[in-house]
GROMACS .gro file of C-alpha atoms in nm:
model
  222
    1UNK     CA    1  -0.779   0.196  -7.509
    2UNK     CA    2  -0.721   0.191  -7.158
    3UNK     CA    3  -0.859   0.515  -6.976
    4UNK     CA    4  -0.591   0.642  -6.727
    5UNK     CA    5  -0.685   0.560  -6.324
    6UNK     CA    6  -0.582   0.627  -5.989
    7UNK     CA    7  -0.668   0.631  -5.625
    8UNK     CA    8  -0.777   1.000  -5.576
    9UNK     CA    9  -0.687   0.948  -5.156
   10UNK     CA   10  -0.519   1.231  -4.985
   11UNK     CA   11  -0.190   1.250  -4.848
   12UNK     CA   12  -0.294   1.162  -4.455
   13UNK     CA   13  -0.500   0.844  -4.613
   14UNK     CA   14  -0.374   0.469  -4.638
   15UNK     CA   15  -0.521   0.265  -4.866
   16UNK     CA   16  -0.534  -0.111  -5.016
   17UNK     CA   17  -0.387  -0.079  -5.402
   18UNK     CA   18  -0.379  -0.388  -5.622
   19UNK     CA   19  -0.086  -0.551  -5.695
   20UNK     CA   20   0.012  -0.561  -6.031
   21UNK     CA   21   0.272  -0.863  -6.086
   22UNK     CA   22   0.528  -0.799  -6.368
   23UNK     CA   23   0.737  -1.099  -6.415
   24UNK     CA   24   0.904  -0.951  -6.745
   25UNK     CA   25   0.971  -0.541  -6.648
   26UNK     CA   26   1.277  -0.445  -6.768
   27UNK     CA   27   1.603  -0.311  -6.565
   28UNK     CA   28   1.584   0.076  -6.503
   29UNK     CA   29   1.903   0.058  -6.737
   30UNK     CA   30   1.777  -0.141  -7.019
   31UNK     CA   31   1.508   0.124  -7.073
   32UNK     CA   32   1.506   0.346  -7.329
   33UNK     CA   33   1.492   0.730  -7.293
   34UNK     CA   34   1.184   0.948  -7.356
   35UNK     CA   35   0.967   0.659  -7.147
   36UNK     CA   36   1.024   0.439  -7.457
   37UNK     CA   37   0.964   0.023  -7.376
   38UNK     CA   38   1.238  -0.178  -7.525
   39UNK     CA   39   0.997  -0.437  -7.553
   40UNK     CA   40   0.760  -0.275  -7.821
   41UNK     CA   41   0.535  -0.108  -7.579
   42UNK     CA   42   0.610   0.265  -7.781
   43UNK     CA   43   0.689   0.582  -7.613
   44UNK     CA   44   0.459   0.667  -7.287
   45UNK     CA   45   0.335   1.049  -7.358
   46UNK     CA   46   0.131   1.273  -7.104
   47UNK     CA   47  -0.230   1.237  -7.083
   48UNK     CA   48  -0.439   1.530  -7.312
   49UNK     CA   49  -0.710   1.693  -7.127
   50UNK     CA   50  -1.050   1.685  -7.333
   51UNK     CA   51  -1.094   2.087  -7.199
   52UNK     CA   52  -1.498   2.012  -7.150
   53UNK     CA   53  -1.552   2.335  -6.942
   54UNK     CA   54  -1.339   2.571  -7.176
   55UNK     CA   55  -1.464   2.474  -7.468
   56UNK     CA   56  -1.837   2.434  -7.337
   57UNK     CA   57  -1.772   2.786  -7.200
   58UNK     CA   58  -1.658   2.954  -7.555
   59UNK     CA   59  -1.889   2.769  -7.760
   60UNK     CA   60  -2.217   2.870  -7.562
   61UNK     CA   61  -2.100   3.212  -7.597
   62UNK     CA   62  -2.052   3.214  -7.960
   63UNK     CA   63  -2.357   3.059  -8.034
   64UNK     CA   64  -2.523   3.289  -7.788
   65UNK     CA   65  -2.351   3.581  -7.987
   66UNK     CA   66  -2.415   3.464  -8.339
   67UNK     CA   67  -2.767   3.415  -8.249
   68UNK     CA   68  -2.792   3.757  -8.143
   69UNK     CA   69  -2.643   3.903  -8.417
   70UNK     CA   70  -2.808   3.658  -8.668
   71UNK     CA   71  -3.211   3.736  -8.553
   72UNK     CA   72  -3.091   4.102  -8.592
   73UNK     CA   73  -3.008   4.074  -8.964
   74UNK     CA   74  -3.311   3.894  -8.989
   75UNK     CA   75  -3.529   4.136  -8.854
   76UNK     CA   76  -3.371   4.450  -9.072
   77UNK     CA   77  -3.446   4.192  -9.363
   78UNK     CA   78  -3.804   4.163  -9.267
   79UNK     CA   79  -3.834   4.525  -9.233
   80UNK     CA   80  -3.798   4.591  -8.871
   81UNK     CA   81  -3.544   4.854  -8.733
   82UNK     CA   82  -3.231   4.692  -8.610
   83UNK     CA   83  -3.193   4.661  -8.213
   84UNK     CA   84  -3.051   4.940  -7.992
   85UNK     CA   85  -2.757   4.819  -7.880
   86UNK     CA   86  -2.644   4.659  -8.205
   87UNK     CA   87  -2.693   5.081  -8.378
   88UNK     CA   88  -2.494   5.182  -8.055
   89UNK     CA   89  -2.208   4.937  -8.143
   90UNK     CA   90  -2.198   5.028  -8.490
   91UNK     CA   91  -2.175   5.414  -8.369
   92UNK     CA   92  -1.930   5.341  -8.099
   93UNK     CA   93  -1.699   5.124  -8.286
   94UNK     CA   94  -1.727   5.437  -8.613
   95UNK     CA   95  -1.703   5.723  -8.361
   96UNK     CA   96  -1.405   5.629  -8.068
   97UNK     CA   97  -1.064   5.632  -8.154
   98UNK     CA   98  -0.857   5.364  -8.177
   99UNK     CA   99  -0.636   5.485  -7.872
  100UNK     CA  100  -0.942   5.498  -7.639
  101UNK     CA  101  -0.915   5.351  -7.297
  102UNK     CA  102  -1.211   5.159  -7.352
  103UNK     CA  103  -1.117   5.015  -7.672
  104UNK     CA  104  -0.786   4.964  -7.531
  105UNK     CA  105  -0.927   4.752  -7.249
  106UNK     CA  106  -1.168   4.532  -7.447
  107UNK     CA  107  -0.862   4.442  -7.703
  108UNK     CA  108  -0.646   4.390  -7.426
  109UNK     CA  109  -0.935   4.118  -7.242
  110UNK     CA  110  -0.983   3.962  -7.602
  111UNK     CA  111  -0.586   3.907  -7.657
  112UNK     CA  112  -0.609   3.768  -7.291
  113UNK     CA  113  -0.874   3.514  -7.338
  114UNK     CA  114  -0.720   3.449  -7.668
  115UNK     CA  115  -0.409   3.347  -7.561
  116UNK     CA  116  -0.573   3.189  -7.257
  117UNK     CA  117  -0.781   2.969  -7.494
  118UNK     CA  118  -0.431   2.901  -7.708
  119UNK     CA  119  -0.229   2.783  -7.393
  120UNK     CA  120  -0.517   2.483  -7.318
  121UNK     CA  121  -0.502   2.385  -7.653
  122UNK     CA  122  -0.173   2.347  -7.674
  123UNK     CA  123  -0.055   2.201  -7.345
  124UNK     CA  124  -0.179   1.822  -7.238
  125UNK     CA  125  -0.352   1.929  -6.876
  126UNK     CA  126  -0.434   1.622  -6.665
  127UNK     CA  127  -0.118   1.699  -6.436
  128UNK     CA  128  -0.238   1.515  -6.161
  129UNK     CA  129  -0.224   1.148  -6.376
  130UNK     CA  130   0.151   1.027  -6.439
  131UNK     CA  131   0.277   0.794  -6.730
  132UNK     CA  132   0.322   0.451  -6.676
  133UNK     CA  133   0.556   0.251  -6.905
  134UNK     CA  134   0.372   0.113  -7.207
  135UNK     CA  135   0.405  -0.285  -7.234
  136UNK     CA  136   0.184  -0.333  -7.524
  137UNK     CA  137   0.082  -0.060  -7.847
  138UNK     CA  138  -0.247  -0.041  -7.768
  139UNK     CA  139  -0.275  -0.026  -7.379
  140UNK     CA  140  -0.179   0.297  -7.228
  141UNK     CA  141  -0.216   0.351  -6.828
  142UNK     CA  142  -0.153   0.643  -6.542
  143UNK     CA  143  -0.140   0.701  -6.205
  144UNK     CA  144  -0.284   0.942  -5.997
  145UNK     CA  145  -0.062   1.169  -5.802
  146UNK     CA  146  -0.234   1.098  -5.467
  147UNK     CA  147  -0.191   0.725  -5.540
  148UNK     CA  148   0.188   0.738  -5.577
  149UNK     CA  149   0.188   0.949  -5.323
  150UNK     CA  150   0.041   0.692  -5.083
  151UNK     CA  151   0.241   0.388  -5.175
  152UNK     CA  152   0.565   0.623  -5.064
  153UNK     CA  153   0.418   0.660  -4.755
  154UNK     CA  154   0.302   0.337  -4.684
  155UNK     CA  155   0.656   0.202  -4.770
  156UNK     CA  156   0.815   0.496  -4.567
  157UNK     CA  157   0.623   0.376  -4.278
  158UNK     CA  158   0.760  -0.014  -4.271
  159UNK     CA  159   1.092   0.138  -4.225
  160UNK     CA  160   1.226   0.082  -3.883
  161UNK     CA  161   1.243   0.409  -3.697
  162UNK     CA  162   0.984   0.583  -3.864
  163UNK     CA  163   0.720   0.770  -3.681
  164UNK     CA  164   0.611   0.946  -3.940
  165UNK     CA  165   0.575   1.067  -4.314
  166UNK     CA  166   0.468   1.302  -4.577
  167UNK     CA  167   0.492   1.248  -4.936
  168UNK     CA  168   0.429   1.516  -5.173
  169UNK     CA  169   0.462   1.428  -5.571
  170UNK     CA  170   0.512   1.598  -5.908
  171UNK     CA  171   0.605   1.482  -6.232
  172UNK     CA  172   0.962   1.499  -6.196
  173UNK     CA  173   1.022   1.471  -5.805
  174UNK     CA  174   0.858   1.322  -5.444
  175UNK     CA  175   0.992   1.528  -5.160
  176UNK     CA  176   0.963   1.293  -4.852
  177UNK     CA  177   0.961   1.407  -4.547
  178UNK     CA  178   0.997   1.192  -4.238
  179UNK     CA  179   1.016   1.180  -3.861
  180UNK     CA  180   1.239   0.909  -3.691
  181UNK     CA  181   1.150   0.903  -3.283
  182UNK     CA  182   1.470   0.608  -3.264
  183UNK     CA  183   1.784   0.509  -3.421
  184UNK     CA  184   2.054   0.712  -3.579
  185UNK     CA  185   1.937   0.922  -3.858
  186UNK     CA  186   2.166   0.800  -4.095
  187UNK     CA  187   2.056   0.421  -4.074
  188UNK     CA  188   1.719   0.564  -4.095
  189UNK     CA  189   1.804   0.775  -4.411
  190UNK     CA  190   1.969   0.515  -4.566
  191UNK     CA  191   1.709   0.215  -4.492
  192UNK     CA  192   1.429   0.500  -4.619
  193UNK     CA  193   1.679   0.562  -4.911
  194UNK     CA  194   1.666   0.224  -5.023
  195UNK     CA  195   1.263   0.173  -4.959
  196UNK     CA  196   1.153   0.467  -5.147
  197UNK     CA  197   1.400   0.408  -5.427
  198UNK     CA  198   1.271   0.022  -5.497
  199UNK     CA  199   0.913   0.163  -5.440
  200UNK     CA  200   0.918   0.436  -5.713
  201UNK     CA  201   1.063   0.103  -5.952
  202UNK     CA  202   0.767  -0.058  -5.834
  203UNK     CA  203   0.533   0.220  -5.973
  204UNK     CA  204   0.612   0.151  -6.383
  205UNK     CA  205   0.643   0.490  -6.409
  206UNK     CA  206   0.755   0.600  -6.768
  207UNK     CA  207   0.962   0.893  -6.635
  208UNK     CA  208   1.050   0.766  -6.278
  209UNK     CA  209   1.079   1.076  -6.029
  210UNK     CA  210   1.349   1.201  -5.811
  211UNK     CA  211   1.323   1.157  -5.449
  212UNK     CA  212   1.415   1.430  -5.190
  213UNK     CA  213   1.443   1.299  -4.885
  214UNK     CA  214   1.455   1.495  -4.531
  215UNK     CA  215   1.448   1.281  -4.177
  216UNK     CA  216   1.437   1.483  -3.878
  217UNK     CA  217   1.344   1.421  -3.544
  218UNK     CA  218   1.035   1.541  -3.394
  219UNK     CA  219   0.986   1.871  -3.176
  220UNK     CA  220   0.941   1.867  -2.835
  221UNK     CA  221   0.605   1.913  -2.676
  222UNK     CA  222   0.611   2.204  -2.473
   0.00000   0.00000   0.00000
């Protein structure tokens, strides 16, 4: 398996990116939807985050709290008196009512973390790495936001008339902002139209994104 990859440059940044040749890509028509390859390549899903620091986080914390708990039962069995706070807990939780404000509090920070710790389970994280098409079964590959990013700009910026851009990308849309210092704005937007919307083919992105595009001149100085 192919571990997803990407230029992590920032916005301001030009870079050299390999170019990946791809004699046989199919039309943006003939594709299937979903990020499916008609050629046999399978669907192209989001990348799953492995969660390291979450679940580092919770486990060290249960194993710190069973350990706790588990060389108190072991010293009651061995005849020692059980540990101060663990009587106190046992009193607290027997004594305070249910409707307490501290009792409210604590259930109210456990539903919290619980539902905290149900959301990363259950969403794929790794926002910042987009889908590419899949070619083959067993290959899967992604791009990094910041790399997208990038090429836009760097193709915005071979337009004629262009002084300027900034490319900002999600998952589902680039918002491209550029200035023009000559020529009409219209032959700018159009040439910048048709620039950006051959270079987000180019990408072999599974779910393409949309562009918004805004050309403006620049202030004056002064």
């Amino acid at each position: 398996m192919t571990e997803p990859q990407g230029a992590g440059t920032g916005e301001g940044s030009t870079q050299r990116l390999p170019v990946v040749e791809r004699g046989t890509e199919p039309a943006p028509h003939e594709r299937e939807p979903g990020g499916a390859d008609p050629s046999g390549g399978g669907r192209a899903g989001r990348f799953w985050s492995t969660r390291r620091i979450p679940a580092g986080v919770v486990a060290l914390l249960l194993l710190l709290l069973a350990g706790a708990f588990l060389y108190d039962v072991v010293a009651v069995r061995a005849g020692r008196s059980a540990l101060g706070w663990r009587r106190d807990l046992a009193r607290e939780l027997a004594e305070r009512p249910v409707d307490d404000t501290w009792v409210l509090v604590g259930a109210g920070v456990a539903a919290a973390l619980g539902l905290w710790l149900l959301l990363l389970a259950l969403t794929p994280g790794l926002r910042r790495v987009l889908p590419m098409r899949r070619t083959h079964p067993d290959v899967r590959a992604g791009l990094h936001r910041d790399a997208a990013a990038t090429v836009l700009r760097d193709r915005a910026m071979e337009v004629a008339g262009v002084q300027s851009a900034r490319v900002r990308m999600r998952r589902r849309r680039a918002r491209v902002r550029a200035l023009s210092h000559f020529r009409e704005l219209d032959d700018v937007r159009a040439d910048l139209g048709g620039a950006l919307d051959d270079a987000v083919r180019g990408l072999g992105l599974a779910r393409p994104p949309a562009v918004s595009l805004r050309v403006t001149r620049p202030g004056r100085k002064g």
